Coordinates of C-alpha atoms and ligand atoms in Angstrom, one line a residue:
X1 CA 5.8 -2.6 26.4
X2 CA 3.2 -0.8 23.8
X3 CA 1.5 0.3 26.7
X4 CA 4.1 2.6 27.8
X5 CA 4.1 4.3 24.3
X6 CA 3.3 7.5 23.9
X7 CA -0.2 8.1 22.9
X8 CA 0.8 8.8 18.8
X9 CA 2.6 5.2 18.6
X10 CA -0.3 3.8 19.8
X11 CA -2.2 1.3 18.0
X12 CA -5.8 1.1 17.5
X13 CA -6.6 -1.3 19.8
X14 CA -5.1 0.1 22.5
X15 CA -6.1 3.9 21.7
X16 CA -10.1 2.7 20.9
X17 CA -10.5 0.5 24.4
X18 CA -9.2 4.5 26.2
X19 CA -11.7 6.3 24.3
X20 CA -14.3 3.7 25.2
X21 CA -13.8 4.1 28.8
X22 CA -13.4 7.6 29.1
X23 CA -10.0 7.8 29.6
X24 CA -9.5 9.9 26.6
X25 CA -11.9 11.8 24.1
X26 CA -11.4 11.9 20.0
X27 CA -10.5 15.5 20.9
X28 CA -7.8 15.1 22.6
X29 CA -6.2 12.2 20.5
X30 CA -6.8 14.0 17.6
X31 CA -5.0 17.3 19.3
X32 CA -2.1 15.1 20.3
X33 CA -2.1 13.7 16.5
X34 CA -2.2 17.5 15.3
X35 CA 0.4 18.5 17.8
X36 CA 2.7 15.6 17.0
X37 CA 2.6 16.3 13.5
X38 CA 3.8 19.9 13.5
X39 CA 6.6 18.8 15.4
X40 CA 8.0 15.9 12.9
X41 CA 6.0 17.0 9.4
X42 CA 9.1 20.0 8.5
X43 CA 11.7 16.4 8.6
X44 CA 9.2 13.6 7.5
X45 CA 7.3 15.4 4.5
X46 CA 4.2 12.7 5.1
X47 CA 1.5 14.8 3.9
X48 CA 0.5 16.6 1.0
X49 CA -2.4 18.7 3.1
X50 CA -3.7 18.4 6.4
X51 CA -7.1 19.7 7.3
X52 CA -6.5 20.8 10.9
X53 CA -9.9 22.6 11.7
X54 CA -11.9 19.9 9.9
X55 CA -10.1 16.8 11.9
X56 CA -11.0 18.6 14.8
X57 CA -14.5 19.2 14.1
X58 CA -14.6 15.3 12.9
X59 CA -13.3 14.8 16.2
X60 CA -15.9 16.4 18.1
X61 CA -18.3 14.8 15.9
X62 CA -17.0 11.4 17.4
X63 CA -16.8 12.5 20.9
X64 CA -20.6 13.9 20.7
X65 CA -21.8 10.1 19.1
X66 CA -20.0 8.3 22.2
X67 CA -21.8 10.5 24.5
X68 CA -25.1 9.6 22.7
X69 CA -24.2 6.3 23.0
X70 CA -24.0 5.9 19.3
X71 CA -20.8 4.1 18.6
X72 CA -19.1 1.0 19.6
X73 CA -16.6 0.3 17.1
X74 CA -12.7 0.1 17.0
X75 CA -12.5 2.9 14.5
X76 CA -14.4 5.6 16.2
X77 CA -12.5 8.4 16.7
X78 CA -9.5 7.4 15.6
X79 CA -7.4 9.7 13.2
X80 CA -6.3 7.9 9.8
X81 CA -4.8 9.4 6.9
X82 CA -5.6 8.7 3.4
X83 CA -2.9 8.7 0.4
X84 CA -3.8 11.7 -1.6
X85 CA -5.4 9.3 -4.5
X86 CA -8.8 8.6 -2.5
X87 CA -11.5 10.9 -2.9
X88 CA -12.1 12.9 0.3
X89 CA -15.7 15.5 -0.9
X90 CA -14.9 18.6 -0.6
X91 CA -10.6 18.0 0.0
X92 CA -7.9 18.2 -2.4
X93 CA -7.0 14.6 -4.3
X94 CA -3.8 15.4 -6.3
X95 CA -2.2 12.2 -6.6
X96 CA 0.8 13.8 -6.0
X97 CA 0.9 15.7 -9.6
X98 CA 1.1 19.2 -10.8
X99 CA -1.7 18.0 -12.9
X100 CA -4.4 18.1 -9.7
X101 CA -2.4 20.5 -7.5
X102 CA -5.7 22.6 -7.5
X103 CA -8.1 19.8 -7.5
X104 CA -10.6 19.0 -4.9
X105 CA -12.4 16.2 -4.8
X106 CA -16.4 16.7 -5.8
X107 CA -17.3 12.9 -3.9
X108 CA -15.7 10.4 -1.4
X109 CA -14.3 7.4 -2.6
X110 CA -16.1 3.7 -1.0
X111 CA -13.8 3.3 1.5
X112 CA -13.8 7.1 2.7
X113 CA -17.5 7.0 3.5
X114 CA -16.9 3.5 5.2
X115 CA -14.0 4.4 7.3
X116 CA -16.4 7.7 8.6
X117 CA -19.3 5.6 8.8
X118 CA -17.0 3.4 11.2
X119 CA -16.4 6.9 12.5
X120 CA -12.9 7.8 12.1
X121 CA -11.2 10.9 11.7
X122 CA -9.4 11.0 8.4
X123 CA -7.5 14.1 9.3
X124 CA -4.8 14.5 5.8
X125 CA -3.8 13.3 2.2
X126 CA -0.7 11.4 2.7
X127 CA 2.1 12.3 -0.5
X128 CA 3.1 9.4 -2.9
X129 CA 4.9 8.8 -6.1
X130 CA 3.3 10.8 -8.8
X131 CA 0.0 8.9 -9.9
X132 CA 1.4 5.8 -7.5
X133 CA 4.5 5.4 -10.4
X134 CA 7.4 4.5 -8.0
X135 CA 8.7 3.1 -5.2
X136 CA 10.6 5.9 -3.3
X137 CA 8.1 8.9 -3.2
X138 CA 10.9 10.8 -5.0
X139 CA 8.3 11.1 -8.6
X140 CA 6.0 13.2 -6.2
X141 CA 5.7 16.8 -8.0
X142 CA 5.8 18.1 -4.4
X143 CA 8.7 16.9 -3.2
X144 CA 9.8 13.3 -1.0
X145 CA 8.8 11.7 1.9
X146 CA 12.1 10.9 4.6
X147 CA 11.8 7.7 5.9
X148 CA 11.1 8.3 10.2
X149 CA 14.0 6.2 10.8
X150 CA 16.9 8.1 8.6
X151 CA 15.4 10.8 7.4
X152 CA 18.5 10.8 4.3
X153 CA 16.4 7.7 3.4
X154 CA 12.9 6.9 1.5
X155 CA 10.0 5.3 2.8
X156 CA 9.7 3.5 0.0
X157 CA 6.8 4.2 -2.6
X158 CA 4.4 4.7 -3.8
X159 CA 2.3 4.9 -0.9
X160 CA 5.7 6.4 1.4
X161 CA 3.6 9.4 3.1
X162 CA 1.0 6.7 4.3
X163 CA 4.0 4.9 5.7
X164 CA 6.1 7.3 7.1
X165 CA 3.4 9.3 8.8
X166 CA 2.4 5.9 10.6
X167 CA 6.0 5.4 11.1
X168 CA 6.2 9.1 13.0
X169 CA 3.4 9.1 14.9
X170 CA 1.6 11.2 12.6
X171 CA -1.3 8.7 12.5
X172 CA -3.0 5.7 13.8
X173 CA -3.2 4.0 11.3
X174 CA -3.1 5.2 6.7
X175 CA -4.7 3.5 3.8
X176 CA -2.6 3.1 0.7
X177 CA -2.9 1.7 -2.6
X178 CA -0.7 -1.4 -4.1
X179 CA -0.9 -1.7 -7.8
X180 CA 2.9 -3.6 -7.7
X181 CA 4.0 -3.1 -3.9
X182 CA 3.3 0.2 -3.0
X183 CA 1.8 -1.0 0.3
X184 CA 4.1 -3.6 1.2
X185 CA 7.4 -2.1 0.5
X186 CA 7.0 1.5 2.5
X187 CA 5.5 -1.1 5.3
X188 CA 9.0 -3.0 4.8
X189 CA 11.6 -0.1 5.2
X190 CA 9.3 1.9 7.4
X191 CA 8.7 -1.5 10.3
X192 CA 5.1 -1.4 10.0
X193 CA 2.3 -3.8 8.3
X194 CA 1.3 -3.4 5.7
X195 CA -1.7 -5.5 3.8
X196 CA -2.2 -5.6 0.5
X197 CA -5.9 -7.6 -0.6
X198 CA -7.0 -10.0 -3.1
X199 CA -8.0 -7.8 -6.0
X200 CA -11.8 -7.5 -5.6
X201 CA -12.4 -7.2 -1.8
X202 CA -12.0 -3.7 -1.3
X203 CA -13.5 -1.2 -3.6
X204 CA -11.8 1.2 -6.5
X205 CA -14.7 3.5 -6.8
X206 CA -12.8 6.6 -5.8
X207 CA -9.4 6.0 -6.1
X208 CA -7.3 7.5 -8.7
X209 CA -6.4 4.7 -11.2
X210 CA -3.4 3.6 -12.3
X211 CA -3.4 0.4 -13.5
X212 CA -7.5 -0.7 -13.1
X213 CA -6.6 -4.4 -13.2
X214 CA -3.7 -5.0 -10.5
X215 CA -4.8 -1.9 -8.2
X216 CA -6.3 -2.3 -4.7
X217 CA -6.7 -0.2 -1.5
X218 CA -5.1 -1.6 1.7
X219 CA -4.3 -0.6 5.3
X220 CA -1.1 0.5 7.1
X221 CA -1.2 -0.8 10.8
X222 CA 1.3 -0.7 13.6
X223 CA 0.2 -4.6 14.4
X224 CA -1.8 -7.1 12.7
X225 CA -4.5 -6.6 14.5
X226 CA -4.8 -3.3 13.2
X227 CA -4.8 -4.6 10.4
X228 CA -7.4 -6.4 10.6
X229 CA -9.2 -3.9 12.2
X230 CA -8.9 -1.3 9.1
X231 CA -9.2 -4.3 6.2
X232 CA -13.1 -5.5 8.2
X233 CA -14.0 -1.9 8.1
X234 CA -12.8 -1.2 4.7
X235 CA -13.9 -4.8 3.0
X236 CA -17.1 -5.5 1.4
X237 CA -19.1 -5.7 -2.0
X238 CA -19.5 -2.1 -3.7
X239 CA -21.9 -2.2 -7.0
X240 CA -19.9 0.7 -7.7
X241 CA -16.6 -1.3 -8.7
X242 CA -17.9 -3.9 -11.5
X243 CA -14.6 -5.7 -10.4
X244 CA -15.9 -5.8 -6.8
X245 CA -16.2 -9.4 -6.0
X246 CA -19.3 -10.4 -4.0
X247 CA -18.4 -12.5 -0.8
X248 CA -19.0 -13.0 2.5
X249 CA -16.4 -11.5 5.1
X250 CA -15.4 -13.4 8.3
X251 CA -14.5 -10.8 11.5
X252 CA -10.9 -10.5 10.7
X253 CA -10.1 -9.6 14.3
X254 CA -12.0 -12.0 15.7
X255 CA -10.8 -14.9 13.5
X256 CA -7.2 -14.2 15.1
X257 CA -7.2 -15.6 18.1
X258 CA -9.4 -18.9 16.0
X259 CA -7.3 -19.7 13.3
X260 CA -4.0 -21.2 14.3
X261 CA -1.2 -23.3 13.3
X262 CA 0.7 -25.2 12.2
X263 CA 0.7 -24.2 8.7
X264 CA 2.2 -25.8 5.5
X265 CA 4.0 -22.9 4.1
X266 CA 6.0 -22.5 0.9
X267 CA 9.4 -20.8 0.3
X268 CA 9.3 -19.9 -3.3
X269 CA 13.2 -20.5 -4.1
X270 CA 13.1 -17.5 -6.9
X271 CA 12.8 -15.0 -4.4
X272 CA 15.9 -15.7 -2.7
X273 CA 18.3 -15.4 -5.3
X274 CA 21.3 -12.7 -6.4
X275 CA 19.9 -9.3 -5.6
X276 CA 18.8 -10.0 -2.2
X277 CA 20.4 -7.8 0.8
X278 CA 22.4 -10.7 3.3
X279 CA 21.2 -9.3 6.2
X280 CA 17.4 -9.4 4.7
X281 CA 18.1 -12.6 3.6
X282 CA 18.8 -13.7 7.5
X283 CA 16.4 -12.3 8.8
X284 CA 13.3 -13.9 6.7
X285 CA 15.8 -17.2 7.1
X286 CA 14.7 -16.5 10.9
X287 CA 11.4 -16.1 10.5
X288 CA 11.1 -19.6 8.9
X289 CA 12.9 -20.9 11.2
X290 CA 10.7 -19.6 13.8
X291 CA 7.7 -20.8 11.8
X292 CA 9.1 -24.3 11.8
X293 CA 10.2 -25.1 15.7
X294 CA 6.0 -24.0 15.9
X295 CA 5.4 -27.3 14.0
X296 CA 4.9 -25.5 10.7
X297 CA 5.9 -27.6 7.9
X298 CA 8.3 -25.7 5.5
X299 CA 8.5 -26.6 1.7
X300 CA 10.3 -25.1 -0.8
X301 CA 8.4 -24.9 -3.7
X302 CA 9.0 -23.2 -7.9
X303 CA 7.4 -20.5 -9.2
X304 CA 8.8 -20.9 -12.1
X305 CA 7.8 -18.0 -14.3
X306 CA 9.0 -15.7 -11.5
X307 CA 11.5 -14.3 -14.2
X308 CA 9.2 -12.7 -16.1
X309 CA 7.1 -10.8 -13.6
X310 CA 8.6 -7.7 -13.6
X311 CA 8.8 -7.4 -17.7
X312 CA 5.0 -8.9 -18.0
X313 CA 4.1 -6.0 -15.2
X314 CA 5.8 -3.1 -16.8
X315 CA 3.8 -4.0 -19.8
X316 CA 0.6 -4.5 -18.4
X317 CA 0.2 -1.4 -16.0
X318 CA 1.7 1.1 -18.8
X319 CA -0.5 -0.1 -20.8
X320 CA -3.5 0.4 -18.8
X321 CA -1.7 3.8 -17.1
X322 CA -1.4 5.2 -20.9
X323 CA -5.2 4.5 -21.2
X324 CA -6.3 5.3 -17.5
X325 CA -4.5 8.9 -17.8
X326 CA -6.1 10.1 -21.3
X327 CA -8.4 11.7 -19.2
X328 CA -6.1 14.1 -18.2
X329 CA -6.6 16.5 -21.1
X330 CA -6.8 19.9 -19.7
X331 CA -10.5 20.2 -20.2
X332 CA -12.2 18.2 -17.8
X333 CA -10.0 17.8 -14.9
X334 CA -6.9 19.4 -13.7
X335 CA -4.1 21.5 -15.1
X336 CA -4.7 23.4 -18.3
X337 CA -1.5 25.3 -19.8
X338 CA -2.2 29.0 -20.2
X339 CA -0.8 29.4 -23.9
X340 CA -2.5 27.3 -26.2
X341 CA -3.0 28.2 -29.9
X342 CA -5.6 25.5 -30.4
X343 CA -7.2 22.2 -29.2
X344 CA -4.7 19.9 -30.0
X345 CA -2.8 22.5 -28.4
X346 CA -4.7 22.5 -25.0
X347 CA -3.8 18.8 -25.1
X348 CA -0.1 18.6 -25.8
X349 CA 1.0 21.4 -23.4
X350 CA -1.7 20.3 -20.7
X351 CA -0.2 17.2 -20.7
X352 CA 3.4 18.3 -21.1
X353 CA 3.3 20.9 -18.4
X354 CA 1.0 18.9 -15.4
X355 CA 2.9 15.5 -16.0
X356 CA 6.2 14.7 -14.2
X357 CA 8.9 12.4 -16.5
X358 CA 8.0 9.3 -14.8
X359 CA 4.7 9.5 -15.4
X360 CA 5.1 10.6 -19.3
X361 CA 7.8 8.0 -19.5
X362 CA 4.9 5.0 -18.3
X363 CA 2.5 6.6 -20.6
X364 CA 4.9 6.5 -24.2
X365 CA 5.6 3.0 -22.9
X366 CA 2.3 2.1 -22.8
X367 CA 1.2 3.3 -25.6
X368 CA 3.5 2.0 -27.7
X369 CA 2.7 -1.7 -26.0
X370 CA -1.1 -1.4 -27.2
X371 CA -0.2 0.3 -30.5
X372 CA -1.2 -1.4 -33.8
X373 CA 1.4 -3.7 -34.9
X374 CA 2.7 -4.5 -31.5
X375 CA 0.0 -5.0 -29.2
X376 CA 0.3 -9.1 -30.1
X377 CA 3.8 -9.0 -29.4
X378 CA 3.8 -7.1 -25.7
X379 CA 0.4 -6.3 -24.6
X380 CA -0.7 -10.0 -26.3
X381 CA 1.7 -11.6 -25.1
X382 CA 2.1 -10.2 -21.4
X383 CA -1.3 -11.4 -20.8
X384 CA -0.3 -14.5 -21.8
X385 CA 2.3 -14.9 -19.5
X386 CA 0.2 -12.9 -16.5
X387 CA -1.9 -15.9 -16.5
X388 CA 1.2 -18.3 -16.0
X389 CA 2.2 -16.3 -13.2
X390 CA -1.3 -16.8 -11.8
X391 CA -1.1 -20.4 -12.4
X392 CA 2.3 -20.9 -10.7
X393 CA 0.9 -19.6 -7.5
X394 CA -2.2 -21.7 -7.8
X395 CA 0.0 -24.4 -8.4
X396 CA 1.6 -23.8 -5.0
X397 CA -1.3 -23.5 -2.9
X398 CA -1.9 -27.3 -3.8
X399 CA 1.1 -28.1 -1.8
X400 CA 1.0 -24.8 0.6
X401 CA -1.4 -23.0 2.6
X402 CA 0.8 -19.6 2.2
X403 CA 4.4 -18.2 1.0
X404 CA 7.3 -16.8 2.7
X405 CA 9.5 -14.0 1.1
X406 CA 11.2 -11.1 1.8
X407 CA 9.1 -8.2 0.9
X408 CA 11.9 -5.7 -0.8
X409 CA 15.2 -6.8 -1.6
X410 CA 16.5 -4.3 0.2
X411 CA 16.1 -2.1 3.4
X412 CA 15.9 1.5 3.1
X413 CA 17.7 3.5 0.2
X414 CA 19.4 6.9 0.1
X415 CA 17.2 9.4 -1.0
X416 CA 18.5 10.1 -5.0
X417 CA 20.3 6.8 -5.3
X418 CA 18.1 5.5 -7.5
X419 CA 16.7 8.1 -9.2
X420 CA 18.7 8.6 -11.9
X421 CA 17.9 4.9 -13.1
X422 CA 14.2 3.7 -13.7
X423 CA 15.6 0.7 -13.9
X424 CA 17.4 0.3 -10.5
X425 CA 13.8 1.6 -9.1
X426 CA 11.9 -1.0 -11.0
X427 CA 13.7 -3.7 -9.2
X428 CA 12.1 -2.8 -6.1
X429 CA 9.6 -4.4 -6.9
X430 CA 10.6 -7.6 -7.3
X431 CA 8.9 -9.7 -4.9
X432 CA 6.1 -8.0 -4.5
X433 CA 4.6 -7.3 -8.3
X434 CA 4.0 -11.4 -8.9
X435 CA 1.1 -10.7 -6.0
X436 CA -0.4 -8.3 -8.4
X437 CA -0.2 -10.1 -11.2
X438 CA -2.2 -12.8 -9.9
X439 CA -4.4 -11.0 -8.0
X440 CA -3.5 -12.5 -3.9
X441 CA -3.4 -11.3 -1.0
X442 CA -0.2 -10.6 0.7
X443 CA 1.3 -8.7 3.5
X444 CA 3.8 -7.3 4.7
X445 CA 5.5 -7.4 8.6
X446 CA 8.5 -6.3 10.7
X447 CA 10.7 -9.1 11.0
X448 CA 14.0 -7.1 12.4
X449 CA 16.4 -4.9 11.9
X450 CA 20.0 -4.2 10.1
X451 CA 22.5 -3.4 11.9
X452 CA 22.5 0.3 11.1
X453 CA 18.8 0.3 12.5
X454 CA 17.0 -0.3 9.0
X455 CA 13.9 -1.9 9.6
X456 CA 13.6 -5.2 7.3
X457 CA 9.7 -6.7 6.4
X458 CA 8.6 -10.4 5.9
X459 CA 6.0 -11.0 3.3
X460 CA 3.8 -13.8 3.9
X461 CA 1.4 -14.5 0.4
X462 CA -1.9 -16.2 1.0
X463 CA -4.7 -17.6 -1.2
X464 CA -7.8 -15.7 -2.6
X465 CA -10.5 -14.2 -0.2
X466 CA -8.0 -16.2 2.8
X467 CA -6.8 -12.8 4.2
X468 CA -8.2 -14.3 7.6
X469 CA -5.4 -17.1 6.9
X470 CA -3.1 -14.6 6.3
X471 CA -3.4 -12.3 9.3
X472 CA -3.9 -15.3 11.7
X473 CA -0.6 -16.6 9.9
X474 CA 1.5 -13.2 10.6
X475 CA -0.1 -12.6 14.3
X476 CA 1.5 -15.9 14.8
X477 CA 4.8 -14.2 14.6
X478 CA 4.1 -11.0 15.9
X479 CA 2.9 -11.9 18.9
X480 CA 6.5 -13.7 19.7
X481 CA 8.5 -11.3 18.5
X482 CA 7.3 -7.8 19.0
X483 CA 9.3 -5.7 16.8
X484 CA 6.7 -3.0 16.6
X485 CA 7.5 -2.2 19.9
X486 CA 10.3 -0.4 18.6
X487 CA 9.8 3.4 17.2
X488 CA 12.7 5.6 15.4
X489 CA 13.9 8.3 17.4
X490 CA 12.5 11.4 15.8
Ligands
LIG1 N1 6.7 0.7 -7.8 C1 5.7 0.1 -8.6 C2 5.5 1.0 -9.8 O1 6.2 2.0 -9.9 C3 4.5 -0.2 -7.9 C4 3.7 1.0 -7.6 C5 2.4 0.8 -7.0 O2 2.2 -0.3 -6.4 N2 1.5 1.7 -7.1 O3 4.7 0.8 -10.6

């Protein structure tokens, strides 16, 4: 069925073995990606820029290398996009905020320089929630992403431009970040995978922080192999990031077809309480099912500080966004107001003027978490119960070799239905922040759809450094179920 895709929803897999024979060049895919995106960009609003001259001369780049019988891997030629917080040299990085509109990045981020050395063509910066603070795209200072399949709806956030550009055929394959979901939720309500990494395997040095200790780079695929695909080129020790962790990587696309079944896996009975969508709720009840008649063994299992997650998260990462975003001071980097009367000045209006009211409302928050006199009683205290959280899972994988939840609560929302309420956004997160907080692995697949055509996304939650478990674990289910043979009609 994916065969008879047209060329810009297909995957990798299929795309790199045409290019390898000659069938097709990295010109011409990338001329089909360019082509493609003029026609759905004015309704999807995926990207931020795109460099159309310098993908094509990337392009030609690749197709000169195959000819000299330089290349060999999966990723060469292919066009990715980036979210607009990894540092492309020479292209603009704005995170999505009046505060870089005009800046370009002086040096590429780890995983830029290994996705070219693996020689694909990273071809645009994909738009996001405002410094990656949200989950709908609508805190982006340039406007929201649509979500491909009803454009009145998000993609989710923050990383929704690397979703729904996947999602229209806009690219191959996107990297986002995923400090408390922002991988796994677009990948939810825009039917795609989405993988977020044990904190440590893939390297910071050149994305935008947000929160330093829960964020972590991670691949949009249409499949799991894909996936796997983008996570072995982007993995790997980087004395660049001192919270890089040093460890030996297995060939994740190799170790799918090796690693089987049946797993033990856990179904974490706090993540299926009041709150969840029914129709979500059936569909991941499915998906167990399914994982049971292949001889998995199902337990339900407690994470029993689960209540606390999204409180000890909203402490933790406005704490270290407050801190992470002093740099923005209108000196160094970025936007610097045009009326100052003095320094303190400079700073106030800087600030005031480049920062959108999401991002200023994360920063008085955190702030006043780490400020004298209360930094025992939230900051202190959140840390506390961070490492509870982490111990709950731990707990689990005693009994478990993985979890089963939905990834988002919902499916898609309406564009400006949540808006209005931080708090109605922050519950978005839900299932997918605990991941963070204990630094696992976790991913996010199509598992169906509602009946107004909404896709809805399983998310399976492995154990440190096991992301081979974990895609072998989801390929499992894709390969018998196939709903990324499905695209929205755009
Ligand atoms: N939606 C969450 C937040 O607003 C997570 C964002 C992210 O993972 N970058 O913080």
């Amino acid at each position: 069925m994916l065969m008879s895709a047209p060329l810009h929803f297909q995957t990798i897999a299929e795309l790199s073995a045409k290019l390898s024979v000659g069938q097709l060049s990295a010109v011409e895919l990338t001329q089909a990606m360019i082509a493609r995106t003029k026609a759905v960009e004015p309704r999807v609003h995926a990207f931020n820029s795109f460099d159309e001259a310098d993908a094509l001369a990337q392009a030609a780049a690749s197709d000169a290398r195959r000819r000299a019988g330089q290349s060999a891997g999966a990723l060469e030629g292919i066009p990715v996009g980036l979210k607009d917080v990894i540092a492309v040299a020479g292209q603009p990085l704005t995170a999505s905020s009046r505060m870089l509109a005009n800046f370009v990045s002086p040096y590429d981020a780890t995983v830029t320089q290994k996705l070219q050395s693996a020689g694909a063509v990273l071809h645009g910066r994909l738009n996001c929630d405002e410094f990656a603070m949200g989950s709908s795209t609508e805190n982006s200072a340039f406007g929201p992403s649509s979500n491909p399949w009803d454009l009145t709806r998000t993609p989710g956030g923050s990383s929704g431009g690397s979703a729904a550009a996947l999602a229209a055929g806009s690219a191959v394959a996107t990297l986002g970040s995923d400090t408390g979901g922002s991988i796994r939720q677009p990948a939810a309500l825009c039917g795609l995978v989405g993988l977020k990494p044990t904190y440590g395997l893939i390297s910071r040095y050149g994305l935008i922080a947000y929160a330093s200790s829960l964020d972590q780079i991670g691949p949009f695929a249409r499949t799991v192999e894909d996936a796997a695909i983008m996570l072995g080129a982007i993995a790997g020790h980087d004395p660049r990031d001192s919270t890089s962790f040093k460890t030996s990587l297995p060939d994740y696309r190799a170790e799918l077809k090796t690693r089987r079944g049946p797993w033990k896996l856990g179904i974490p009975k706090e993540y299926f309480g009041a709150g969840l969508d029914p129709e979500v709720g059936a569909a991941v009840e499915k998906a167990i099912s399914f994982y049971r008649s292949q001889g998995c063994e199902i337990r339900e299992i407690s994470l029993p500080h689960t209540q606390y997650c999204l409180d000890t998260y909203y402490i933790i990462a406005t704490a270290e966004a407050s801190s992470n975003l002093a740099r923005y001071d209108g000196i160094r980097y970025g936007h610097r107001t045009s009326s100052a009367k003095d320094l303190l000045d400079v700073y106030q209006k800087s600030r005031a003027e480049g920062f959108g009211d999401e991002v200023k409302r994360r920063i008085i928050l955190g702030t006043y978490v780490l400020s004298s006199g209360y930094y025992d009683a939230y900051y202190l205290r959140a840390q506390k119960v961070r490492t509870l959280i982490r111990q709950d899972f731990l707990n689990a994988y005693r009994e478990v070799d993985a979890l089963i939840t939905p990834t988002s609560p919902i499916p898609a929302f309406k564009l400006g239905e949540k808006s209005a309420d931080p708090l109605a956004m922050y519950l978005c997160d839900i299932y997918t922040i605990g991941v963070n907080l204990a630094g696992l692995p976790a991913l996010s697949l199509p598992c169906g759809f509602t009946q107004s055509g909404l896709p809805i996304g399983l998310q399976l939650i492995g154990q440190p450094f096991r992301e081979a478990d974990l895609l072998a674990t989801a390929h499992a289910y894709e390969q018998a179920h196939g709903w990324n043979t499905q695209f929205p009609s755009l």
